[in-house]
Short mmCIF file of C-alpha atoms and ligand atoms in Angstrom, two decimals:
data_model
loop_
_atom_site.label_atom_id
_atom_site.label_comp_id
_atom_site.label_asym_id
_atom_site.label_seq_id
_atom_site.Cartn_x
_atom_site.Cartn_y
_atom_site.Cartn_z
CA MET A 14 -2.47 199.87 -151.34
CA ASP A 15 -5.66 201.47 -152.43
CA VAL A 16 -8.37 200.14 -150.06
CA THR A 17 -11.22 202.34 -151.20
CA PHE A 18 -12.99 200.05 -153.61
CA GLN A 19 -15.52 201.89 -155.71
CA PHE A 20 -18.79 200.06 -156.36
CA ASP A 21 -19.21 200.56 -160.08
CA TRP A 22 -22.90 201.32 -160.55
CA GLU A 23 -22.43 201.81 -164.23
CA ALA A 24 -20.98 198.35 -164.66
CA ALA A 25 -23.79 196.93 -162.55
CA PHE A 26 -26.49 198.44 -164.71
CA ALA A 27 -24.62 197.58 -167.88
CA SER A 28 -24.79 193.89 -166.98
CA ILE A 29 -28.56 193.87 -166.64
CA PRO A 30 -29.57 193.39 -170.29
CA PHE A 31 -27.26 190.41 -170.52
CA LEU A 32 -28.48 188.95 -167.22
CA LEU A 33 -32.11 189.39 -168.24
CA LYS A 34 -31.54 186.87 -171.02
CA GLY A 35 -31.18 184.27 -168.28
CA ILE A 36 -34.54 185.00 -166.73
CA PRO A 37 -36.68 183.12 -169.25
CA TYR A 38 -34.59 180.02 -168.58
CA THR A 39 -34.77 180.47 -164.83
CA LEU A 40 -38.55 180.92 -165.03
CA LEU A 41 -39.04 178.09 -167.49
CA ILE A 42 -37.01 175.64 -165.43
CA SER A 43 -38.62 176.64 -162.14
CA PHE A 44 -42.22 176.94 -163.20
CA GLY A 45 -42.09 174.14 -165.76
CA GLY A 46 -40.49 171.90 -163.15
CA LEU A 47 -42.90 173.02 -160.44
CA ALA A 48 -45.94 172.43 -162.65
CA ILE A 49 -44.85 168.87 -163.31
CA GLY A 50 -43.77 168.56 -159.68
CA PHE A 51 -47.28 169.60 -158.63
CA LEU A 52 -48.83 166.82 -160.72
CA ILE A 53 -46.31 164.34 -159.33
CA GLY A 54 -47.05 165.68 -155.85
CA ILE A 55 -50.79 165.17 -156.18
CA LEU A 56 -50.31 161.65 -157.48
CA PHE A 57 -47.70 160.50 -154.97
CA GLY A 58 -49.22 162.47 -152.10
CA LEU A 59 -52.46 160.56 -152.59
CA LEU A 60 -50.71 157.22 -153.12
CA ARG A 61 -48.84 157.95 -149.90
CA ILE A 62 -52.12 157.93 -147.94
CA SER A 63 -53.67 155.03 -149.79
CA PRO A 64 -54.89 152.23 -147.55
CA LEU A 65 -53.21 149.81 -149.97
CA VAL A 66 -49.64 148.99 -148.97
CA TRP A 67 -48.46 148.24 -152.49
CA LEU A 68 -49.44 151.77 -153.54
CA ARG A 69 -48.11 153.39 -150.39
CA VAL A 70 -44.67 151.80 -150.37
CA PRO A 71 -43.53 153.00 -153.83
CA ALA A 72 -44.75 156.49 -152.95
CA ILE A 73 -42.76 156.49 -149.71
CA ALA A 74 -39.70 155.23 -151.57
CA TYR A 75 -39.96 157.96 -154.19
CA ILE A 76 -40.44 160.70 -151.59
CA GLU A 77 -37.56 159.55 -149.40
CA ILE A 78 -35.14 159.14 -152.31
CA PHE A 79 -35.75 162.53 -153.89
CA ARG A 80 -35.99 164.43 -150.61
CA GLY A 81 -32.94 162.71 -149.26
CA THR A 82 -30.53 163.46 -152.11
CA PRO A 83 -29.26 166.91 -153.23
CA VAL A 84 -30.95 168.48 -156.21
CA LEU A 85 -27.50 169.21 -157.64
CA VAL A 86 -26.67 165.51 -157.64
CA GLN A 87 -30.06 164.80 -159.19
CA VAL A 88 -29.47 167.18 -162.09
CA LEU A 89 -25.92 165.87 -162.64
CA PHE A 90 -27.29 162.34 -162.65
CA ILE A 91 -29.97 163.25 -165.19
CA PHE A 92 -27.73 165.31 -167.45
CA TYR A 93 -24.51 163.26 -167.36
CA GLY A 94 -25.65 159.91 -166.00
CA LEU A 95 -28.88 159.12 -167.80
CA PRO A 96 -27.43 159.62 -171.33
CA GLN A 97 -25.12 156.66 -170.67
CA LEU A 98 -28.23 154.60 -170.01
CA LEU A 99 -30.27 156.04 -172.86
CA GLY A 100 -27.44 156.16 -175.35
CA GLY A 101 -28.07 159.79 -176.34
CA PRO A 102 -27.58 163.24 -174.85
CA ILE A 103 -30.28 165.04 -172.88
CA ASN A 104 -31.00 168.68 -173.50
CA ALA A 105 -29.77 170.75 -170.53
CA LEU A 106 -33.05 172.63 -170.26
CA VAL A 107 -35.00 169.36 -170.17
CA ALA A 108 -32.61 167.99 -167.57
CA GLY A 109 -33.12 171.08 -165.41
CA ILE A 110 -36.90 170.92 -165.64
CA ALA A 111 -36.84 167.21 -164.88
CA ALA A 112 -34.64 167.73 -161.83
CA ILE A 113 -36.91 170.42 -160.40
CA ALA A 114 -39.95 168.26 -161.22
CA VAL A 115 -38.78 165.14 -159.39
CA ASN A 116 -37.25 167.10 -156.53
CA SER A 117 -40.16 169.47 -155.86
CA GLY A 118 -42.55 166.58 -156.58
CA ALA A 119 -41.21 164.74 -153.54
CA TYR A 120 -41.73 167.72 -151.26
CA ILE A 121 -45.10 168.57 -152.79
CA SER A 122 -46.23 164.97 -152.19
CA GLU A 123 -45.74 165.59 -148.50
CA ILE A 124 -47.53 168.94 -148.75
CA VAL A 125 -50.49 167.25 -150.46
CA ARG A 126 -50.55 164.48 -147.89
CA GLY A 127 -50.45 166.96 -145.02
CA GLY A 128 -53.16 169.10 -146.59
CA VAL A 129 -55.53 166.23 -147.24
CA GLN A 130 -54.94 164.67 -143.83
CA SER A 131 -55.57 167.99 -142.12
CA ILE A 132 -59.21 168.01 -143.21
CA GLU A 133 -61.43 166.87 -140.35
CA ARG A 134 -62.83 163.36 -140.66
CA GLY A 135 -66.34 164.79 -140.30
CA GLN A 136 -66.10 166.45 -143.71
CA ARG A 137 -65.68 163.14 -145.45
CA GLU A 138 -68.33 161.50 -143.32
CA ALA A 139 -70.84 164.27 -143.97
CA SER A 140 -70.27 164.12 -147.72
CA LEU A 141 -70.50 160.33 -147.85
CA SER A 142 -73.65 160.42 -145.72
CA LEU A 143 -75.23 162.64 -148.38
CA GLY A 144 -74.63 159.95 -150.97
CA LEU A 145 -71.57 161.44 -152.64
CA SER A 146 -69.15 158.84 -153.99
CA ARG A 147 -65.62 158.76 -152.64
CA VAL A 148 -64.39 160.51 -155.76
CA GLN A 149 -67.05 163.24 -155.51
CA SER A 150 -66.35 163.66 -151.82
CA PHE A 151 -62.69 164.20 -152.60
CA ARG A 152 -63.28 166.47 -155.55
CA TYR A 153 -65.93 168.77 -154.11
CA ILE A 154 -65.28 168.67 -150.38
CA ILE A 155 -61.82 167.47 -149.37
CA TRP A 156 -59.59 168.79 -152.14
CA PRO A 157 -60.83 172.40 -152.26
CA GLN A 158 -60.30 172.75 -148.52
CA ALA A 159 -56.98 170.91 -148.56
CA PHE A 160 -55.73 173.02 -151.45
CA ARG A 161 -56.34 176.24 -149.54
CA ARG A 162 -54.26 174.96 -146.68
CA MET A 163 -51.54 173.90 -149.12
CA ILE A 164 -51.02 177.36 -150.60
CA PRO A 165 -48.49 178.64 -148.03
CA PRO A 166 -46.26 175.54 -148.09
CA LEU A 167 -46.55 175.37 -151.87
CA GLY A 168 -45.35 178.98 -152.03
CA ASN A 169 -42.40 178.03 -149.87
CA GLN A 170 -41.55 175.16 -152.15
CA GLY A 171 -41.85 177.42 -155.18
CA ILE A 172 -39.33 179.84 -153.73
CA ILE A 173 -36.94 177.02 -152.81
CA SER A 174 -37.16 175.52 -156.30
CA ILE A 175 -36.60 178.88 -158.00
CA LYS A 176 -33.40 179.28 -156.00
CA ASP A 177 -32.41 175.67 -156.68
CA THR A 178 -32.29 176.42 -160.40
CA SER A 179 -29.21 178.58 -159.72
CA LEU A 180 -27.28 175.33 -159.25
CA PHE A 181 -28.01 174.34 -162.81
CA SER A 182 -25.35 176.66 -164.16
CA VAL A 183 -23.17 173.56 -163.78
CA ILE A 184 -24.88 171.86 -166.70
CA GLY A 185 -24.55 174.95 -168.83
CA VAL A 186 -28.15 176.11 -169.08
CA GLY A 187 -28.11 179.82 -169.73
CA GLU A 188 -30.09 180.70 -166.62
CA LEU A 189 -29.42 183.69 -164.38
CA VAL A 190 -26.28 182.52 -162.61
CA ARG A 191 -24.80 181.12 -165.77
CA GLN A 192 -25.37 184.42 -167.55
CA GLY A 193 -23.68 186.20 -164.65
CA GLN A 194 -20.67 183.90 -164.81
CA VAL A 195 -20.32 184.35 -168.54
CA TYR A 196 -20.55 188.12 -168.18
CA ILE A 197 -18.01 188.25 -165.36
CA ALA A 198 -15.59 186.15 -167.38
CA THR A 199 -15.10 189.11 -169.72
CA THR A 200 -15.65 192.12 -167.45
CA PHE A 201 -14.43 190.88 -164.03
CA ASN A 202 -17.12 192.85 -162.14
CA ALA A 203 -17.98 189.97 -159.81
CA LEU A 204 -19.26 192.21 -157.01
CA GLU A 205 -21.61 194.25 -159.17
CA VAL A 206 -22.84 191.41 -161.31
CA TYR A 207 -23.54 188.94 -158.51
CA LEU A 208 -25.38 191.67 -156.65
CA MET A 209 -27.55 192.21 -159.70
CA VAL A 210 -28.07 188.46 -160.01
CA ALA A 211 -29.15 188.31 -156.38
CA LEU A 212 -31.54 191.23 -156.84
CA LEU A 213 -33.10 189.59 -159.88
CA TYR A 214 -33.75 186.38 -157.87
CA LEU A 215 -35.24 188.51 -155.14
CA ALA A 216 -37.52 190.23 -157.67
CA ILE A 217 -38.81 186.85 -158.84
CA THR A 218 -39.33 185.37 -155.38
CA LEU A 219 -40.92 188.52 -153.98
CA SER A 220 -43.38 188.64 -156.88
CA LEU A 221 -44.30 185.04 -156.14
CA SER A 222 -44.75 185.76 -152.43
CA PHE A 223 -46.91 188.73 -153.26
CA ALA A 224 -49.07 186.78 -155.71
CA LEU A 225 -49.53 184.01 -153.17
CA ARG A 226 -50.52 186.45 -150.47
CA LEU A 227 -53.24 187.79 -152.75
CA LEU A 228 -54.40 184.27 -153.52
CA GLU A 229 -54.46 183.38 -149.84
CA ARG A 230 -56.43 186.46 -148.93
CA LYS A 231 -58.96 185.60 -151.62
CA GLY A 232 -59.11 182.04 -150.34
CA LEU A 233 -59.81 183.22 -146.83
CA VAL A 234 -63.18 184.57 -147.89
CA GLY A 235 -65.68 181.96 -146.82
CA GLN A 236 -63.50 180.16 -144.33
CA MET B 10 -100.18 154.67 -125.80
CA SER B 11 -97.31 153.91 -128.14
CA ARG B 12 -97.62 154.54 -131.83
CA ASP B 13 -95.81 151.23 -132.28
CA ASP B 14 -99.07 149.35 -132.63
CA THR B 15 -100.07 151.31 -135.69
CA HIS B 16 -96.84 150.17 -137.38
CA ALA B 17 -97.03 146.61 -136.23
CA ASP B 18 -97.65 144.96 -139.55
CA ALA B 19 -95.81 147.39 -141.81
CA VAL B 20 -92.56 146.39 -143.48
CA PRO B 21 -89.66 147.73 -141.39
CA ILE B 22 -87.50 150.35 -143.12
CA VAL B 23 -84.49 149.39 -141.01
CA ARG B 24 -83.66 145.94 -139.79
CA LEU B 25 -80.55 145.02 -137.84
CA ASP B 26 -80.08 141.34 -137.27
CA ARG B 27 -77.54 140.17 -134.71
CA VAL B 28 -75.07 142.89 -135.65
CA ASN B 29 -71.67 142.62 -134.02
CA LYS B 30 -68.96 145.22 -134.24
CA HIS B 31 -65.42 145.21 -132.89
CA PHE B 32 -62.83 147.95 -132.69
CA GLY B 33 -59.78 145.73 -132.40
CA GLN B 34 -60.25 143.88 -129.12
CA LEU B 35 -63.19 146.05 -128.10
CA HIS B 36 -66.58 144.45 -128.68
CA VAL B 37 -68.63 147.60 -129.30
CA LEU B 38 -71.92 146.19 -130.57
CA LYS B 39 -73.15 142.84 -129.28
CA ASP B 40 -75.84 140.99 -131.18
CA ILE B 41 -77.88 144.07 -131.90
CA VAL B 42 -81.39 143.21 -133.12
CA ILE B 43 -83.75 146.03 -133.92
CA GLU B 44 -86.46 146.86 -136.42
CA ILE B 45 -87.67 150.33 -137.22
CA GLN B 46 -90.98 150.98 -138.94
CA PRO B 47 -91.59 153.75 -141.47
CA GLY B 48 -92.64 156.93 -139.66
CA GLU B 49 -91.32 155.74 -136.34
CA VAL B 50 -89.21 157.99 -134.12
CA VAL B 51 -86.69 155.98 -132.15
CA VAL B 52 -84.51 157.62 -129.52
CA VAL B 53 -81.35 155.84 -128.46
CA ILE B 54 -80.04 156.61 -124.98
CA GLY B 55 -77.13 155.31 -122.98
CA ALA B 56 -73.94 156.34 -121.24
CA SER B 57 -71.02 157.83 -123.14
CA GLY B 58 -69.02 155.08 -124.83
CA SER B 59 -71.88 152.59 -124.78
CA GLY B 60 -71.97 152.34 -128.60
CA LYS B 61 -74.83 154.68 -129.56
CA SER B 62 -72.89 156.50 -132.28
CA THR B 63 -71.43 153.29 -133.60
CA LEU B 64 -74.90 151.77 -133.81
CA ILE B 65 -76.42 154.52 -135.93
CA ARG B 66 -73.27 154.93 -138.01
CA CYS B 67 -73.58 151.26 -138.99
CA ILE B 68 -76.99 152.02 -140.46
CA ASN B 69 -75.51 154.29 -143.16
CA GLY B 70 -72.26 152.40 -143.46
CA LEU B 71 -69.97 154.97 -141.86
CA GLU B 72 -68.83 152.08 -139.69
CA GLU B 73 -68.27 148.55 -140.87
CA PHE B 74 -69.46 145.65 -138.76
CA GLN B 75 -68.08 142.12 -138.58
CA ALA B 76 -71.10 139.90 -138.20
CA GLY B 77 -74.84 139.97 -138.70
CA HIS B 78 -76.72 141.93 -141.29
CA ILE B 79 -78.40 145.25 -141.83
CA GLU B 80 -81.19 146.02 -144.22
CA VAL B 81 -82.24 149.57 -145.00
CA ASP B 82 -85.20 150.19 -147.27
CA GLY B 83 -84.61 146.91 -149.09
CA ASN B 84 -80.85 147.37 -149.48
CA GLU B 85 -78.62 144.98 -147.62
CA LEU B 86 -75.36 145.88 -145.88
CA LEU B 87 -72.93 143.03 -145.47
CA PRO B 88 -70.20 142.54 -142.86
CA ASP B 89 -66.66 143.85 -143.42
CA GLY B 90 -67.70 146.54 -145.88
CA LYS B 91 -68.60 144.09 -148.64
CA SER B 92 -71.86 145.82 -149.47
CA GLY B 93 -70.94 147.23 -152.89
CA ARG B 94 -73.52 149.44 -154.54
CA ALA B 95 -76.10 148.92 -151.82
CA LEU B 96 -74.04 151.20 -149.61
CA GLN B 97 -74.33 154.10 -152.03
CA ARG B 98 -78.07 153.56 -152.40
CA ILE B 99 -78.54 153.51 -148.65
CA ARG B 100 -76.57 156.70 -148.16
CA THR B 101 -78.66 158.39 -150.81
CA GLU B 102 -81.84 157.48 -148.91
CA VAL B 103 -80.58 158.05 -145.38
CA GLY B 104 -79.75 161.52 -144.07
CA MET B 105 -77.52 162.21 -141.09
CA VAL B 106 -77.04 165.12 -138.72
CA PHE B 107 -73.82 165.13 -136.71
CA GLN B 108 -72.92 166.48 -133.31
CA GLN B 109 -70.29 168.78 -134.85
CA PHE B 110 -72.56 169.91 -137.74
CA ASN B 111 -69.84 169.11 -140.31
CA LEU B 112 -70.99 171.80 -142.70
CA PHE B 113 -68.69 172.38 -145.66
CA PRO B 114 -66.80 175.55 -144.66
CA HIS B 115 -65.69 176.45 -148.19
CA LEU B 116 -69.26 176.50 -149.53
CA SER B 117 -72.02 179.00 -148.87
CA VAL B 118 -75.07 177.88 -146.93
CA LEU B 119 -76.98 177.56 -150.20
CA ASP B 120 -74.23 175.50 -151.85
CA ASN B 121 -74.02 173.26 -148.80
CA VAL B 122 -77.67 172.40 -149.35
CA THR B 123 -77.70 172.14 -153.16
CA LEU B 124 -74.47 170.16 -153.65
CA ALA B 125 -75.71 166.63 -153.03
CA PRO B 126 -79.05 166.93 -154.86
CA MET B 127 -77.16 168.20 -157.92
CA LYS B 128 -74.21 165.81 -157.83
CA VAL B 129 -75.96 162.70 -156.53
CA ARG B 130 -79.56 163.08 -157.68
CA GLY B 131 -78.64 164.97 -160.83
CA TRP B 132 -81.06 167.82 -160.23
CA SER B 133 -80.68 171.07 -162.13
CA ARG B 134 -79.30 174.01 -160.21
CA ALA B 135 -82.67 175.74 -160.44
CA ASP B 136 -84.53 172.79 -158.91
CA ALA B 137 -81.92 172.28 -156.21
CA THR B 138 -81.94 175.99 -155.36
CA GLU B 139 -85.71 176.10 -155.12
CA THR B 140 -85.76 173.11 -152.80
CA ALA B 141 -82.91 174.55 -150.75
CA TYR B 142 -84.74 177.83 -150.18
CA ARG B 143 -87.90 176.00 -149.20
CA LEU B 144 -85.97 173.93 -146.63
CA LEU B 145 -83.94 176.87 -145.34
CA GLU B 146 -87.20 178.77 -144.98
CA ARG B 147 -88.62 175.91 -143.01
CA VAL B 148 -85.73 175.87 -140.54
CA GLY B 149 -85.82 179.66 -140.37
CA ILE B 150 -82.55 180.63 -142.06
CA ALA B 151 -83.42 181.43 -145.67
CA ASP B 152 -82.04 184.95 -145.11
CA GLN B 153 -78.59 183.46 -144.39
CA ALA B 154 -78.35 181.51 -147.64
CA ASP B 155 -75.43 183.49 -149.04
CA LYS B 156 -73.36 183.40 -145.87
CA TYR B 157 -70.65 180.90 -145.07
CA PRO B 158 -71.02 178.44 -142.19
CA SER B 159 -68.42 180.19 -140.05
CA GLN B 160 -70.59 183.31 -140.07
CA LEU B 161 -73.49 181.50 -138.40
CA SER B 162 -74.19 180.58 -134.79
CA GLY B 163 -74.04 176.93 -133.75
CA GLY B 164 -77.81 176.62 -133.72
CA GLN B 165 -78.07 178.11 -137.20
CA GLN B 166 -75.32 175.81 -138.48
CA GLN B 167 -77.10 172.77 -137.15
CA ARG B 168 -80.33 173.86 -138.82
CA VAL B 169 -78.44 174.26 -142.09
CA ALA B 170 -77.08 170.76 -141.58
CA LEU B 171 -80.64 169.53 -141.15
CA ALA B 172 -81.75 171.32 -144.32
CA ARG B 173 -78.75 169.90 -146.19
CA ALA B 174 -79.71 166.36 -145.22
CA LEU B 175 -83.40 166.90 -145.99
CA ALA B 176 -82.58 168.27 -149.45
CA MET B 177 -81.79 164.70 -150.52
CA GLU B 178 -85.39 163.79 -149.63
CA PRO B 179 -84.25 160.97 -147.35
CA ARG B 180 -86.55 158.18 -146.24
CA LEU B 181 -84.80 158.00 -142.90
CA MET B 182 -82.92 160.52 -140.78
CA LEU B 183 -80.16 159.72 -138.30
CA PHE B 184 -79.20 162.20 -135.57
CA ASP B 185 -76.05 161.75 -133.51
CA GLU B 186 -76.34 164.02 -130.48
CA PRO B 187 -77.46 166.97 -132.62
CA THR B 188 -77.61 169.41 -129.71
CA SER B 189 -74.62 168.29 -127.64
CA ALA B 190 -72.22 170.83 -129.15
CA LEU B 191 -74.65 173.73 -128.81
CA ASP B 192 -74.84 176.52 -126.27
CA PRO B 193 -77.90 175.93 -124.07
CA GLU B 194 -79.84 178.86 -125.54
CA MET B 195 -79.61 177.33 -129.03
CA ILE B 196 -80.73 173.82 -128.19
CA GLY B 197 -84.40 174.75 -128.38
CA GLU B 198 -84.33 175.98 -131.97
CA VAL B 199 -82.78 172.74 -133.21
CA LEU B 200 -85.13 170.55 -131.19
CA ASP B 201 -88.07 172.57 -132.55
CA ALA B 202 -87.00 171.83 -136.11
CA MET B 203 -86.65 168.14 -135.30
CA ARG B 204 -89.99 168.09 -133.53
CA GLU B 205 -91.65 169.48 -136.64
CA LEU B 206 -89.95 166.90 -138.80
CA ALA B 207 -91.22 164.13 -136.53
CA ARG B 208 -94.72 165.56 -136.71
CA GLU B 209 -94.57 165.40 -140.49
CA GLY B 210 -93.96 161.68 -140.26
CA MET B 211 -90.23 161.38 -140.97
CA THR B 212 -88.64 158.17 -139.78
CA MET B 213 -85.97 159.20 -137.30
CA VAL B 214 -83.30 157.54 -135.20
CA ILE B 215 -82.00 160.00 -132.65
CA VAL B 216 -79.14 159.67 -130.21
CA THR B 217 -79.63 162.32 -127.56
CA HIS B 218 -79.25 163.17 -123.91
CA GLU B 219 -82.31 165.44 -124.02
CA MET B 220 -84.63 163.21 -122.03
CA GLY B 221 -87.54 165.66 -122.04
CA PHE B 222 -87.40 165.80 -125.81
CA ALA B 223 -87.15 162.01 -126.01
CA ARG B 224 -90.22 161.57 -123.85
CA GLU B 225 -92.13 164.02 -126.01
CA VAL B 226 -91.29 162.93 -129.57
CA ALA B 227 -90.17 159.32 -129.34
CA ASP B 228 -92.41 156.43 -130.25
CA ARG B 229 -89.83 154.17 -128.72
CA VAL B 230 -86.79 154.65 -126.53
CA VAL B 231 -83.93 152.20 -126.76
CA PHE B 232 -81.48 151.95 -123.89
CA ILE B 233 -78.07 150.66 -124.83
CA ASP B 234 -75.33 149.77 -122.38
CA ARG B 235 -71.86 148.41 -123.15
CA GLY B 236 -72.89 147.56 -126.70
CA GLU B 237 -76.09 145.76 -125.80
CA ILE B 238 -79.70 146.78 -126.15
CA VAL B 239 -80.80 146.33 -122.57
CA GLU B 240 -84.33 147.54 -122.81
CA GLN B 241 -86.66 149.27 -125.24
CA ALA B 242 -90.16 150.59 -124.73
CA ALA B 243 -92.48 153.52 -125.27
CA PRO B 244 -90.98 156.58 -123.57
CA ASP B 245 -93.43 156.75 -120.67
CA THR B 246 -92.93 153.09 -119.91
CA LEU B 247 -89.15 153.24 -120.14
CA PHE B 248 -88.72 156.46 -118.19
CA ASP B 249 -91.34 155.80 -115.52
CA SER B 250 -91.00 152.09 -114.94
CA PRO B 251 -87.73 150.77 -116.33
CA GLN B 252 -87.52 147.01 -115.99
CA HIS B 253 -83.78 146.47 -115.82
CA GLU B 254 -81.46 147.45 -113.06
CA ARG B 255 -78.97 148.92 -115.59
CA THR B 256 -81.68 151.14 -117.08
CA GLN B 257 -82.77 152.26 -113.64
CA SER B 258 -79.29 153.19 -112.57
CA PHE B 259 -78.59 155.05 -115.85
CA LEU B 260 -81.84 156.99 -115.64
CA SER B 261 -81.35 157.84 -111.97
CA ARG B 262 -77.98 159.32 -112.92
CA VAL B 263 -79.19 161.42 -115.89
CA LEU B 264 -82.61 162.46 -114.60
CA LYS B 265 -81.25 163.60 -111.24
CA HIS B 266 -80.34 167.07 -112.47
N1 LIG C 9 -62.71 154.63 -134.37
C1 LIG C 9 -62.66 153.98 -133.19
N2 LIG C 9 -61.61 153.22 -132.87
C2 LIG C 9 -61.54 152.56 -131.70
N3 LIG C 9 -62.50 152.60 -130.77
C3 LIG C 9 -63.59 153.34 -131.02
C4 LIG C 9 -63.73 154.08 -132.24
N4 LIG C 9 -64.91 154.74 -132.22
C5 LIG C 9 -65.48 154.42 -131.04
N5 LIG C 9 -64.70 153.60 -130.32
C6 LIG C 9 -65.02 153.02 -129.01
O1 LIG C 9 -66.22 152.31 -129.13
C7 LIG C 9 -67.02 152.50 -127.99
C8 LIG C 9 -68.37 153.05 -128.40
O2 LIG C 9 -68.20 154.33 -128.94
P1 LIG C 9 -69.41 155.22 -129.41
O3 LIG C 9 -70.28 154.43 -130.31
O4 LIG C 9 -68.84 156.47 -129.93
O5 LIG C 9 -70.17 155.49 -128.04
P2 LIG C 9 -71.27 156.56 -127.71
O6 LIG C 9 -71.71 157.22 -128.96
O7 LIG C 9 -72.35 155.79 -127.04
O8 LIG C 9 -70.64 157.52 -126.74
C9 LIG C 9 -66.26 153.44 -127.06
O9 LIG C 9 -65.58 152.64 -126.11
C10 LIG C 9 -65.29 154.09 -127.97
O10 LIG C 9 -64.11 154.43 -127.27
MG1 LIG C 10 -71.50 159.24 -129.51
#
């Protein structure tokens, strides 16, 4: 038996152009989903800390449900389950974006809540004592400070969501993993191709980490 | 001689009428009655936990109260936070300086001072900036205008906080232990700025443990104990011949050292 397996660099590089076609989908699903998730997170994060119970309870329910169930199940539910309710198919790309949105939105709600609650009470009191309305106090004083503190956990969530999109090969979106699987089906270079797929994910997540570090450093000025 | 007499028939700018405040079971303010005349400097003294902060925070609505009523410059605060727009008007006319400064760390010194005049009073940036520099000049930190609060000493931060409050051109200033968080060598610079403000005729309500300062600038000293106003008088009277046993025992404790 020949045990010396040769890593086929040529095959690895040859797969790249095909794999790259998956990147726009991976980026679109992650960043599209995260953008919507961020809006959801702001809304539900603030509802979560509302003094009004009937605003707080739905927010808690949403957060617990979407944090407590796997994102894979969520996307399967949206892609295969919801059409039975709606009576028409859902585009796989839309289903992927929606799954990332509701899933990251739940986590981001908690990030928003933590960020806002971490701002010292005195900041709000000082701004109110100057005559600012509650909305102005939030907009000019609380939120800018809270947002700075949210950058690291938001970056974390971004990286998690980018990796979560790899699960969406199951609904047939042509993202990175799906492209890899399709390619391997004809060439059988699983080792080389999955390594390339992994490296491409790493390239995306490292770029994000790097960008966030720059943003954080900029945000530190004046703290 | 107290300056009180000169204010005797003026309309009070602050009036608290049988104000009662509870934190849960704790009865923090008990039937507080007090009137403050325009231009008067009132110093509130009392042991820690006696309700001094709560009392002055009721005046600008940072604390709600459960019974009684408060009138500030013609605007009425109602119990249980039911004051509506009066609250906003009061806060626009009443400035506050906090023990912990509470400057906005993400804004430069200049922006700390210009924010409220622009957003609340609707001043142009040019007007707000001009006023800010004038006030920063007055408290001796105009050269720090572009710095951020964290780059300043405690004494400088507190003077910025004073300038920030004054930029709204308040009719009344509240001070909650403005020098208690400061290193001893910085207390003087803040007290000097407050002294000057008093001299210019600002109405001030000051919670402080600086008894020498109280004696010097106060028109009236109010002693509060366990949520009650026990005694109030001109500083010399209150410090030299306190009438109540509780006042005597408090003063003997704080004046000892
Ligand atoms: N937010 C609060 N919740 C519950 N109790 C409070 C709160 N703020 C103050 N207290 C209590 O009310 C009393 C008066 O407090 P405070 O007005 O801060 O006193 P002082 O300023 O004279 O030290 C104290 O017993 C304090 O523990
Ligand atoms: Mg206090």
